[in-house]
mmCIF file of C-alpha atoms and ligand atoms in Angstrom:
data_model
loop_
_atom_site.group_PDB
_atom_site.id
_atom_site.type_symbol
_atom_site.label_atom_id
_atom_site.label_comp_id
_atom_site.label_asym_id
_atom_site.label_seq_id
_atom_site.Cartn_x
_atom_site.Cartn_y
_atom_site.Cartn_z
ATOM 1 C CA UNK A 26 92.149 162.842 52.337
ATOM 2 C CA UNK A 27 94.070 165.040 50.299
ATOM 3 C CA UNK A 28 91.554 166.951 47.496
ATOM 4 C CA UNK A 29 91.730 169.439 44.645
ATOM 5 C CA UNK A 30 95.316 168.836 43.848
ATOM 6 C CA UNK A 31 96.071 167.698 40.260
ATOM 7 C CA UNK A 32 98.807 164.786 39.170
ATOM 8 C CA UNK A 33 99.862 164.398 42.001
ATOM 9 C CA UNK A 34 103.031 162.264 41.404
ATOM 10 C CA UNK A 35 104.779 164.750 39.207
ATOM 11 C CA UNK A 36 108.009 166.428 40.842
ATOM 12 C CA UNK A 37 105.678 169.461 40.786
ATOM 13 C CA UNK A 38 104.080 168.490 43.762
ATOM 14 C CA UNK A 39 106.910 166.326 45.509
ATOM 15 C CA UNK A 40 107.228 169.488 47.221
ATOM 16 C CA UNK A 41 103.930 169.864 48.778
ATOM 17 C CA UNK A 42 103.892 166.025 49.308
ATOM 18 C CA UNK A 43 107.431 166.423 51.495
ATOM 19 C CA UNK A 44 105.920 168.888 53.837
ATOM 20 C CA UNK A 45 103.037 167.297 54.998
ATOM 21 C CA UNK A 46 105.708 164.030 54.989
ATOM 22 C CA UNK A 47 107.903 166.165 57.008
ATOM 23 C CA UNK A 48 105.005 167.828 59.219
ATOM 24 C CA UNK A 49 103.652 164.154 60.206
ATOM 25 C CA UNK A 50 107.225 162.857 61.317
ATOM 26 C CA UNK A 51 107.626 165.472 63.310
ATOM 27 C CA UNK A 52 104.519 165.158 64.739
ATOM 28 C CA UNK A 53 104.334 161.557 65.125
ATOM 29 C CA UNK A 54 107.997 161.533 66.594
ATOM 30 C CA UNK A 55 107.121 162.637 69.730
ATOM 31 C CA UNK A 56 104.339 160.057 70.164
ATOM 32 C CA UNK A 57 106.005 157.077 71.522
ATOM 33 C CA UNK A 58 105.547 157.515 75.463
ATOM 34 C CA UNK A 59 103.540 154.138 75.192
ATOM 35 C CA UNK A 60 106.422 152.000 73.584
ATOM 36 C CA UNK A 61 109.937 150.767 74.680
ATOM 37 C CA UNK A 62 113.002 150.234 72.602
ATOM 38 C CA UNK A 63 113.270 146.237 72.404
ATOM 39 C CA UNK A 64 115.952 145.224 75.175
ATOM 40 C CA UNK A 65 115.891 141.099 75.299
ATOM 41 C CA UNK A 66 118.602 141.502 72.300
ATOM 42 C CA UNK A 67 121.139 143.597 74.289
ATOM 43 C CA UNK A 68 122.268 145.913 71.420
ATOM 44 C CA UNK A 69 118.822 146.586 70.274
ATOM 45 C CA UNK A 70 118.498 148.462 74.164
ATOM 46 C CA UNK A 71 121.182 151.165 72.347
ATOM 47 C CA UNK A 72 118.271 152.754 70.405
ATOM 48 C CA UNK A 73 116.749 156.431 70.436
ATOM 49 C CA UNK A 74 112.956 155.495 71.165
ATOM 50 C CA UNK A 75 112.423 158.761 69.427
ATOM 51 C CA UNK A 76 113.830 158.326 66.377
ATOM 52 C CA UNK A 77 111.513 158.428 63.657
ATOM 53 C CA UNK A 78 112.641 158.268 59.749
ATOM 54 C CA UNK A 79 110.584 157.197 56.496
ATOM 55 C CA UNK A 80 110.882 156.572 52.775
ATOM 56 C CA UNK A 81 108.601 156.595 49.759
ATOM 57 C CA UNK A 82 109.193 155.185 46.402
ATOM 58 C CA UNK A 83 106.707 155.312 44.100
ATOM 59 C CA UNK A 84 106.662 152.582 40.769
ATOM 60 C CA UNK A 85 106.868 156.329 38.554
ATOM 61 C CA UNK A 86 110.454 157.050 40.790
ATOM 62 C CA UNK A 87 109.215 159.469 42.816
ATOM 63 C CA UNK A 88 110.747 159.876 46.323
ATOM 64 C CA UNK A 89 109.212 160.974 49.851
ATOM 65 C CA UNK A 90 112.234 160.858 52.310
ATOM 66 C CA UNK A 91 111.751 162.720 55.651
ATOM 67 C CA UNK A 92 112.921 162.331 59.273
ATOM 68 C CA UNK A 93 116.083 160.436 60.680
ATOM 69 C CA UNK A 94 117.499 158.748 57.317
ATOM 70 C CA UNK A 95 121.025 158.562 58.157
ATOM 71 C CA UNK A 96 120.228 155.301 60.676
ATOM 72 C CA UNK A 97 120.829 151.715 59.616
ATOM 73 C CA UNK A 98 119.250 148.810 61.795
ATOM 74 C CA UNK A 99 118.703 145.138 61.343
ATOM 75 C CA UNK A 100 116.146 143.826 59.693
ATOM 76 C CA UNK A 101 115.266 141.663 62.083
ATOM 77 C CA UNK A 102 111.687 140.076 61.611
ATOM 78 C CA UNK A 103 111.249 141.346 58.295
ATOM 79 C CA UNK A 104 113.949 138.977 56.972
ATOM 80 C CA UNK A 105 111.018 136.286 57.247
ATOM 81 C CA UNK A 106 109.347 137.333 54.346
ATOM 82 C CA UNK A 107 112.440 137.164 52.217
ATOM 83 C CA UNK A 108 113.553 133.893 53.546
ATOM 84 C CA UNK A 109 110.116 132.675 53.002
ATOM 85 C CA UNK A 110 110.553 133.947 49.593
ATOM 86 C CA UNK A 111 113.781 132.603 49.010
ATOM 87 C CA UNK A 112 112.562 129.310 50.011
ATOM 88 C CA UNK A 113 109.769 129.153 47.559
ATOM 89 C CA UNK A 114 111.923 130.261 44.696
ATOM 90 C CA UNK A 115 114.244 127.142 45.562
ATOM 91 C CA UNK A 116 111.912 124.592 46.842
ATOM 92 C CA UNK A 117 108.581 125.327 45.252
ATOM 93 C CA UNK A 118 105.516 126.578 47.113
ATOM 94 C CA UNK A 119 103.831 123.515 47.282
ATOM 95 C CA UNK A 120 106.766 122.369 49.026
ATOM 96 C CA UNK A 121 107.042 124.767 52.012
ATOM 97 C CA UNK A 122 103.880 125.289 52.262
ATOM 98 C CA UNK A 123 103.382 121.347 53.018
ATOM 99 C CA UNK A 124 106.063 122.429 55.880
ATOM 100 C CA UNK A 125 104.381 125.961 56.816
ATOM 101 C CA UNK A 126 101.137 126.904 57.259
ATOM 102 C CA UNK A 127 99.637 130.194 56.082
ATOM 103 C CA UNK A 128 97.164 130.829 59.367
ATOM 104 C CA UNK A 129 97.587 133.811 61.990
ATOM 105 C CA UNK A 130 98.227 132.505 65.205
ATOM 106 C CA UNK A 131 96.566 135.919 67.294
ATOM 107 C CA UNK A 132 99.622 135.087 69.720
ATOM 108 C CA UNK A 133 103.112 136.499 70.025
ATOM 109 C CA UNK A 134 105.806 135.968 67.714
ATOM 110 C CA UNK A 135 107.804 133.955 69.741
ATOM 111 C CA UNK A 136 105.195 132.229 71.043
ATOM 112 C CA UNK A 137 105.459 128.742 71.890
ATOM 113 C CA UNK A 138 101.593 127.517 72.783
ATOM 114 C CA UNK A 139 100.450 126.927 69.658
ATOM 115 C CA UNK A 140 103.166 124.927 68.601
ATOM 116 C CA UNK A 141 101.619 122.215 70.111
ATOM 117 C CA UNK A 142 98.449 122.513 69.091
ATOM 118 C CA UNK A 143 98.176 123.134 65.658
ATOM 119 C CA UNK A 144 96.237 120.290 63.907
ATOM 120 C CA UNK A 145 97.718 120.929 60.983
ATOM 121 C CA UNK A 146 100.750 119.325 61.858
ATOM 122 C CA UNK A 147 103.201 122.512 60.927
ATOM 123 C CA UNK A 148 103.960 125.766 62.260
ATOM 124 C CA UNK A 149 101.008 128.247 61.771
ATOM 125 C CA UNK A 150 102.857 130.851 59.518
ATOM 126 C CA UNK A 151 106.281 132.091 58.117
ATOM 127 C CA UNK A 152 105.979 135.343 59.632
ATOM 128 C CA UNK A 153 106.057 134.253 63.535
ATOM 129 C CA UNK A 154 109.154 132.520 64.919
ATOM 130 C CA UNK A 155 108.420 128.886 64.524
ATOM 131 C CA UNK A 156 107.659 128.718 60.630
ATOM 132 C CA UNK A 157 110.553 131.257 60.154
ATOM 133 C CA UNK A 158 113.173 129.032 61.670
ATOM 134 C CA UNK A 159 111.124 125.739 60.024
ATOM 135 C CA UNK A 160 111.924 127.803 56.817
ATOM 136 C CA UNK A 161 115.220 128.994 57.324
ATOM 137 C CA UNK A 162 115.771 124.861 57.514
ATOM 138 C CA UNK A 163 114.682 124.850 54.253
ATOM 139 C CA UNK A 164 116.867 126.936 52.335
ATOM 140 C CA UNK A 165 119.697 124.900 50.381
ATOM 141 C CA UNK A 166 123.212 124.895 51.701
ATOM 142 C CA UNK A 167 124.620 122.807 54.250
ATOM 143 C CA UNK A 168 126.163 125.873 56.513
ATOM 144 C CA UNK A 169 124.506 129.306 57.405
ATOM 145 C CA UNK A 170 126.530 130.719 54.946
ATOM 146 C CA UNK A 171 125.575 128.799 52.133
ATOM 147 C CA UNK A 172 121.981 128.856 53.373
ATOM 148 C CA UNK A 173 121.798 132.914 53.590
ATOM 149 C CA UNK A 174 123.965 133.593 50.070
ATOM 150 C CA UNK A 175 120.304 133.698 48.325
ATOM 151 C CA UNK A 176 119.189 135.335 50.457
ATOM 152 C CA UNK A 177 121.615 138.301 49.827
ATOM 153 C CA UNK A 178 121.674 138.135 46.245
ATOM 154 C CA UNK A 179 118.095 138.701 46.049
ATOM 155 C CA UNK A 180 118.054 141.956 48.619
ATOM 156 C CA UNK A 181 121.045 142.503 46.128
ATOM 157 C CA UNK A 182 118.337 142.412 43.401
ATOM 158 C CA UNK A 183 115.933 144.351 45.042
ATOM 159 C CA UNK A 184 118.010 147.077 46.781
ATOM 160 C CA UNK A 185 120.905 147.221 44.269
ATOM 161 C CA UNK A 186 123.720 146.753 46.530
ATOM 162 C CA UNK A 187 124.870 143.699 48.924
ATOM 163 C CA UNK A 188 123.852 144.444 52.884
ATOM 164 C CA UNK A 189 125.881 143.571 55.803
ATOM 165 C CA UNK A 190 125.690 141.195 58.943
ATOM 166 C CA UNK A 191 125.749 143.487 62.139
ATOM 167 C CA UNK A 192 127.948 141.229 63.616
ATOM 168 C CA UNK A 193 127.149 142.581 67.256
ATOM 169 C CA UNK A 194 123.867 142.290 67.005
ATOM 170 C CA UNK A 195 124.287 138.871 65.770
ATOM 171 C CA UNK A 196 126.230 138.078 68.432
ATOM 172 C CA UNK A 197 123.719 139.731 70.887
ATOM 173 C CA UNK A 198 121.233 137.223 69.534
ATOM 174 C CA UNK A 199 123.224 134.268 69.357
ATOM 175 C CA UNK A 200 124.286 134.456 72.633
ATOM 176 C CA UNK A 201 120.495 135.319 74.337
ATOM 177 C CA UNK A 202 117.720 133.615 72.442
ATOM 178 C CA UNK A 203 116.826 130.853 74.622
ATOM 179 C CA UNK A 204 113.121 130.863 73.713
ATOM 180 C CA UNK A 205 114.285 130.452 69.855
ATOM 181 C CA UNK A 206 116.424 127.748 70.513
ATOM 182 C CA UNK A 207 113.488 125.811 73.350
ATOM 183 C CA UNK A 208 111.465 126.483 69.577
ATOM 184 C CA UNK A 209 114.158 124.645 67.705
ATOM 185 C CA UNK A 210 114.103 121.835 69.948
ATOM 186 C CA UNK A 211 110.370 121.276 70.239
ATOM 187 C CA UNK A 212 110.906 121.387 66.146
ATOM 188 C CA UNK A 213 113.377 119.125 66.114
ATOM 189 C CA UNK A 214 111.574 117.044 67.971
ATOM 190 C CA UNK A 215 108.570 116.967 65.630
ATOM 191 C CA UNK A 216 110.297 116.620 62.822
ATOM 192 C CA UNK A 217 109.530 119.714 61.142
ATOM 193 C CA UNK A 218 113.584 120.372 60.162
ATOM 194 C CA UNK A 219 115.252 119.582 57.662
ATOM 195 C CA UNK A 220 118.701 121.501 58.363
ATOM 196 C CA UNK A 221 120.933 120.439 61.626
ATOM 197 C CA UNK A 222 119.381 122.813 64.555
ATOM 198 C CA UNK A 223 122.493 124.483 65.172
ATOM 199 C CA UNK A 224 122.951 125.201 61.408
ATOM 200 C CA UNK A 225 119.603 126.572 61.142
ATOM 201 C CA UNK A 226 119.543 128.906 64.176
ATOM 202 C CA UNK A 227 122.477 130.148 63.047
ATOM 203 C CA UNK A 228 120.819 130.729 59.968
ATOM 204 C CA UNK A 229 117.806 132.931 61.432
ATOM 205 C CA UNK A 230 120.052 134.686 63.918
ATOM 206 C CA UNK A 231 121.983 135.668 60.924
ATOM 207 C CA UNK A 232 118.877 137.039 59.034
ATOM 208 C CA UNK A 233 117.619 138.717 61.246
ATOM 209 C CA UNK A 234 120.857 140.634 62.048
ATOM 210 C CA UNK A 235 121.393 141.977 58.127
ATOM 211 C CA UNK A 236 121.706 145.782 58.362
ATOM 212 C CA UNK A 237 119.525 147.821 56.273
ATOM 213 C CA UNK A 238 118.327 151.493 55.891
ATOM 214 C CA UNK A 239 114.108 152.761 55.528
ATOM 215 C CA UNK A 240 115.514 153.427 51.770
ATOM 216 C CA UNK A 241 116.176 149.764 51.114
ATOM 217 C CA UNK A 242 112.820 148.858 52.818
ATOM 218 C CA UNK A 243 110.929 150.935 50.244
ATOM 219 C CA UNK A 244 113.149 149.475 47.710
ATOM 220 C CA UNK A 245 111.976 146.125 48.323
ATOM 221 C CA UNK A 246 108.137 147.322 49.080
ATOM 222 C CA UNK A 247 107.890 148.671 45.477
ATOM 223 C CA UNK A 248 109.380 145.671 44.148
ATOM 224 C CA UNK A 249 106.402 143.445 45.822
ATOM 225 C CA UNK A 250 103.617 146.467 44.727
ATOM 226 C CA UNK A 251 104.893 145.411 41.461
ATOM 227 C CA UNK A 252 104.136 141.949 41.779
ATOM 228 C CA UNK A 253 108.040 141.301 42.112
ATOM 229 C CA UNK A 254 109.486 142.923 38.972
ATOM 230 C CA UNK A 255 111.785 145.712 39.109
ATOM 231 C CA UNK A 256 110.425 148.796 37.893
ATOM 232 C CA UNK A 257 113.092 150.163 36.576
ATOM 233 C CA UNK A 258 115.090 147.163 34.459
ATOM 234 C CA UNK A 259 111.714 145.525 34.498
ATOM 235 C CA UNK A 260 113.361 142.433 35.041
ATOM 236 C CA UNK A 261 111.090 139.780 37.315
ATOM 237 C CA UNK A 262 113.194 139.377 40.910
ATOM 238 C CA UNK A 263 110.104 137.596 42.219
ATOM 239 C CA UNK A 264 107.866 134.927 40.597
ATOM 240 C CA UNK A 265 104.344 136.487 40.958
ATOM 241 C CA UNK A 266 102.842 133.903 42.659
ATOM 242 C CA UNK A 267 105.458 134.174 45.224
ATOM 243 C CA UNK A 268 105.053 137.784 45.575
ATOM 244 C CA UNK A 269 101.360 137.408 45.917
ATOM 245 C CA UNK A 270 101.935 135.018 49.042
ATOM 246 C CA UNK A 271 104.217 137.219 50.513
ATOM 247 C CA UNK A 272 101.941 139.703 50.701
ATOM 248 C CA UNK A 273 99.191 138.107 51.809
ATOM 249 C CA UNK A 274 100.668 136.671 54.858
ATOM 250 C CA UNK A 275 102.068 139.753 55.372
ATOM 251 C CA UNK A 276 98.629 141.388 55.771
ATOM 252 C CA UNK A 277 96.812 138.782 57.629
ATOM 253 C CA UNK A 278 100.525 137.741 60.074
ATOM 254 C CA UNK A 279 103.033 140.375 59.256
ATOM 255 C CA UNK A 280 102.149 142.722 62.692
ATOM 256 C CA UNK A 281 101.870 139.338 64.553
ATOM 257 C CA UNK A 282 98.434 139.240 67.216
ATOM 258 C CA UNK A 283 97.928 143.415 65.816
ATOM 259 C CA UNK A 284 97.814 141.920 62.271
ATOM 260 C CA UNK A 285 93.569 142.438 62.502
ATOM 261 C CA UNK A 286 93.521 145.950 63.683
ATOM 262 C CA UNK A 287 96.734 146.874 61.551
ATOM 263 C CA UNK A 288 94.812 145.286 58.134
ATOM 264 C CA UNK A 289 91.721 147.128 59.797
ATOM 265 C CA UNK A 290 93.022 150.803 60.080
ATOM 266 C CA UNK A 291 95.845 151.073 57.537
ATOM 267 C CA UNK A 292 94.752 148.626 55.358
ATOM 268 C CA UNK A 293 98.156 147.045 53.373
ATOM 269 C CA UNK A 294 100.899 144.498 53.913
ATOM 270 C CA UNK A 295 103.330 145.449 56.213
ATOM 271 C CA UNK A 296 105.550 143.376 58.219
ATOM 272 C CA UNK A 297 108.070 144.546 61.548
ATOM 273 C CA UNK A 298 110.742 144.002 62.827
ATOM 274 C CA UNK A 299 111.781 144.065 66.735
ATOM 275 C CA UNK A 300 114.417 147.215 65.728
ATOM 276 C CA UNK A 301 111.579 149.305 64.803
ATOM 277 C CA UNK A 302 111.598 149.163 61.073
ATOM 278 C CA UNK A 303 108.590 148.323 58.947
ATOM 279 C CA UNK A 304 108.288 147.314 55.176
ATOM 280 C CA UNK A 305 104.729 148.037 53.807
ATOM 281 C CA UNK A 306 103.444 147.727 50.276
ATOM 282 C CA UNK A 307 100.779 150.065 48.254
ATOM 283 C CA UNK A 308 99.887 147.710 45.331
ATOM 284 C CA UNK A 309 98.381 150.379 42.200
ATOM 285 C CA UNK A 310 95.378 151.251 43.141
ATOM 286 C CA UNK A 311 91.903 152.907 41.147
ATOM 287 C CA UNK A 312 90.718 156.110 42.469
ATOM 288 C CA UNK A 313 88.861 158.499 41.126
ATOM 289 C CA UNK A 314 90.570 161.244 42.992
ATOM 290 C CA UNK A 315 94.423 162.519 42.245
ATOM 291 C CA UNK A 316 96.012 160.734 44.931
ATOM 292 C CA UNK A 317 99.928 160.488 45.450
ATOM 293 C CA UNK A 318 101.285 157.192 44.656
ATOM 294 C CA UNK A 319 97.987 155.413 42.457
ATOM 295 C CA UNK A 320 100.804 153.214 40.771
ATOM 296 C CA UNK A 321 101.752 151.617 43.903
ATOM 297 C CA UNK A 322 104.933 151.945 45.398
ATOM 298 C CA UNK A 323 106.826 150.861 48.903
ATOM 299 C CA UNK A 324 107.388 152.204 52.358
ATOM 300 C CA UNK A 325 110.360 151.648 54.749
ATOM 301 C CA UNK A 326 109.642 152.726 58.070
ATOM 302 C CA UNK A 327 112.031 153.060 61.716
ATOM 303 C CA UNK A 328 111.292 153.863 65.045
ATOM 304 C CA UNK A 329 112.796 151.707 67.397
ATOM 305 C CA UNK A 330 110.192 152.516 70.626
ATOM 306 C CA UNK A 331 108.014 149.617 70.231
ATOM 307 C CA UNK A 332 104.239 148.560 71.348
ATOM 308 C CA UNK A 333 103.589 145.374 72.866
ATOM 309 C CA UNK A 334 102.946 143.243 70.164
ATOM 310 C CA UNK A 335 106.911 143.904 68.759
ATOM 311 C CA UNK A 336 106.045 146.760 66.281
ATOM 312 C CA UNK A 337 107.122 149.934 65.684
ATOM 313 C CA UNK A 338 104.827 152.773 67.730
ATOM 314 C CA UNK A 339 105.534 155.789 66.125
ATOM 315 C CA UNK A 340 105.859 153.739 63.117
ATOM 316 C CA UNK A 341 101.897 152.277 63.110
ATOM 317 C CA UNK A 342 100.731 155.942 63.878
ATOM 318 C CA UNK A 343 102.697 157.669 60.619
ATOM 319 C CA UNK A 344 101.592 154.482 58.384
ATOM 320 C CA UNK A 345 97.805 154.560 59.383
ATOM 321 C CA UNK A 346 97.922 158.892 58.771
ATOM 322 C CA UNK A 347 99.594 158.566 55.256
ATOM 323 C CA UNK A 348 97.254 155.597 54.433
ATOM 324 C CA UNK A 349 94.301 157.670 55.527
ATOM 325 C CA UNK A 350 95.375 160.535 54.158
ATOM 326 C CA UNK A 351 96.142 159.280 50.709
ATOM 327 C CA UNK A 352 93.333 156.888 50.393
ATOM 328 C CA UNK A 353 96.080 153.876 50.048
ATOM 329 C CA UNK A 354 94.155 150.660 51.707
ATOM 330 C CA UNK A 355 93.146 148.249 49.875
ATOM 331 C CA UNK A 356 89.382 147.895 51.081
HETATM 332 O O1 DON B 16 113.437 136.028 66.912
HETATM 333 C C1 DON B 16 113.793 137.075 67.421
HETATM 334 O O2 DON B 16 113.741 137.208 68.613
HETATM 335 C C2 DON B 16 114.259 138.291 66.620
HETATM 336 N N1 DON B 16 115.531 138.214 66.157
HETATM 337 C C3 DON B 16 113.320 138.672 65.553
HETATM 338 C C4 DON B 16 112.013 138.986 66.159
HETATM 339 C C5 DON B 16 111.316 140.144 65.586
HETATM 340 O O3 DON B 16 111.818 140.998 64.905
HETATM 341 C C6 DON B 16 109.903 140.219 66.016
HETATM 342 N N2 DON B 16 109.288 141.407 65.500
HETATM 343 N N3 DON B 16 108.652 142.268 65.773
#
């Protein structure tokens, strides 16, 4: 833990603050002989395993960037929580959650056993692959287009600009994901869609092939720390009971069947992505020390060498040190 220093989120001591940042990448970089850059999406194989980049925002401003910012990736699996978010803006919780459940499955994230055996009659969560493409089905719009345009306008909101498709990687996707679209079927078959199949794998292929940066990650981590308002126009970009959800199943789902130990040794929301990038949340916490970052703010993570469970390596080791080191979990 870092003692004796004094406000600790004053520009005063960003300095100190960006060289232990800066000390940990470095260190942590080299730390990713146990993962593999992600290679069933063929232009996800094109990534430097040791590539290593993260940004703080904290609800105050105050900015910890350090390592390799000038990548962009797709967002991959972390578009789930903003399509789940989307969806309850436009449907109303009740409503997808009647669709989607909101228990960890302790299996894979494109798994497809416990499709079949969830008593509950709907897929277990939004975060793994069967409740995300359930929910992409549930966003209004009768084409992928019209289906994602939410979608963009609120990482528009939270991130201040519009983000791209990577078309390629799109493509990549499209053009490989048999076990999504065996998923699709079996929900098809079920029932569970409400959106053409072909429209709504289109849909989550899309999403998951935006293009963002660790920057806009952070971005849209301090905007859930502060239970979905913007800190700076204070203007509310999430209902609060939709943030709240979000968060929640991104602590107990959001790292998939490492969701347990992840909630156990770093102790916040966080959810991957299978092209290394992480969004985590620090909701304000109350210390008695002079910690960095006590109002909260968000993290954007990337390091594309991945464990087995899908999530970032180097990633999960720099996370679990700053959350250590700054006192940040939340039990
Ligand atoms: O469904 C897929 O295969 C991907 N496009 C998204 C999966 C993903 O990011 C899983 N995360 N770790």
């Amino acid at each position: 833990m870092v003692q004796g220093f004094v406000n600790l989120n004053t520009e005063k001591n960003k300095e100190w603050l960006q060289e232990y940042v800066d000390g940990w990448v470095d260190f942590f970089r080299k730390q990713t002989d146990t993962g593999k850059v992600a290679d069933y999406i063929p232009k996800l194989e094109e990534a430097d395993p040791n590539t290593l980049g993260i940004t703080i925002i904290g609800k105050d401003g105050m900015q910890i960037r350090s390592g390799d910012l000038d990548h962009s990736f797709s967002i991959q699996s972390i578009s789930k929580v903003l399509s789940f978010i989307v969806a309850c803006m436009d449907r109303g919780i009740t409503y997808v959650l009647q669709r989607v459940d909101v228990e960890p499955t302790g299996e894979a994230f494109n798994s497809i056993v416990h499709l079949a055996i969830n008593s509950s009659n709907r897929p277990f969560n939004p975060m793994v692959n069967a409740g995300a493409i359930t929910v992409s089905s549930l966003l209004n719009g009768n084409t992928s287009d019209e289906k994602l345009e939410p979608l963009f306008q609120l990482m528009e909101n939270m991130i201040g600009y519009r983000p791209e498709l990577d078309i390629d990687v799109y493509v990549s996707e499209r053009d490989t994901s048999m076990r999504n679209r065996a998923i699709g079927y079996y929900l098809l078959e079920e029932g569970y869609l409400e959106s053409d199949l072909g429209v709504t794998l289109e849909t989550y292929f899309k999403q998951c092939s935006i293009n963002i940066t660790t920057d806009d990650l952070a971005r849209m981590g301090l905007i859930l720390s502060n239970d979905g308002v913007h800190p700076e126009t204070e203007e509310v970009i999430i209902p609060k009971n939709v943030a709240r959800i979000a968060k929640s199943l991104m602590l107990t789902c959001g790292m998939y069947d490492a969701s347990g130990k992840f909630a156990s040794y770093v102790g916040i929301p966080a959810k991957s992505g299978v092209s290394g990038g992480i969004l985590a949340v620090v909701p304000p916490r109350v210390r008695d020390n002079d910690l960095p970052f006590l109002d909260g703010c968000g993290i954007g993570v990337f390091g594309p060498a991945l464990d087995k469970q899908g999530n970032s390596v180097s990633g999960i080791k720099l996370l679990r040190h700053i959350a250590n080191s700054w006192d940040m979990s939340l039990f």
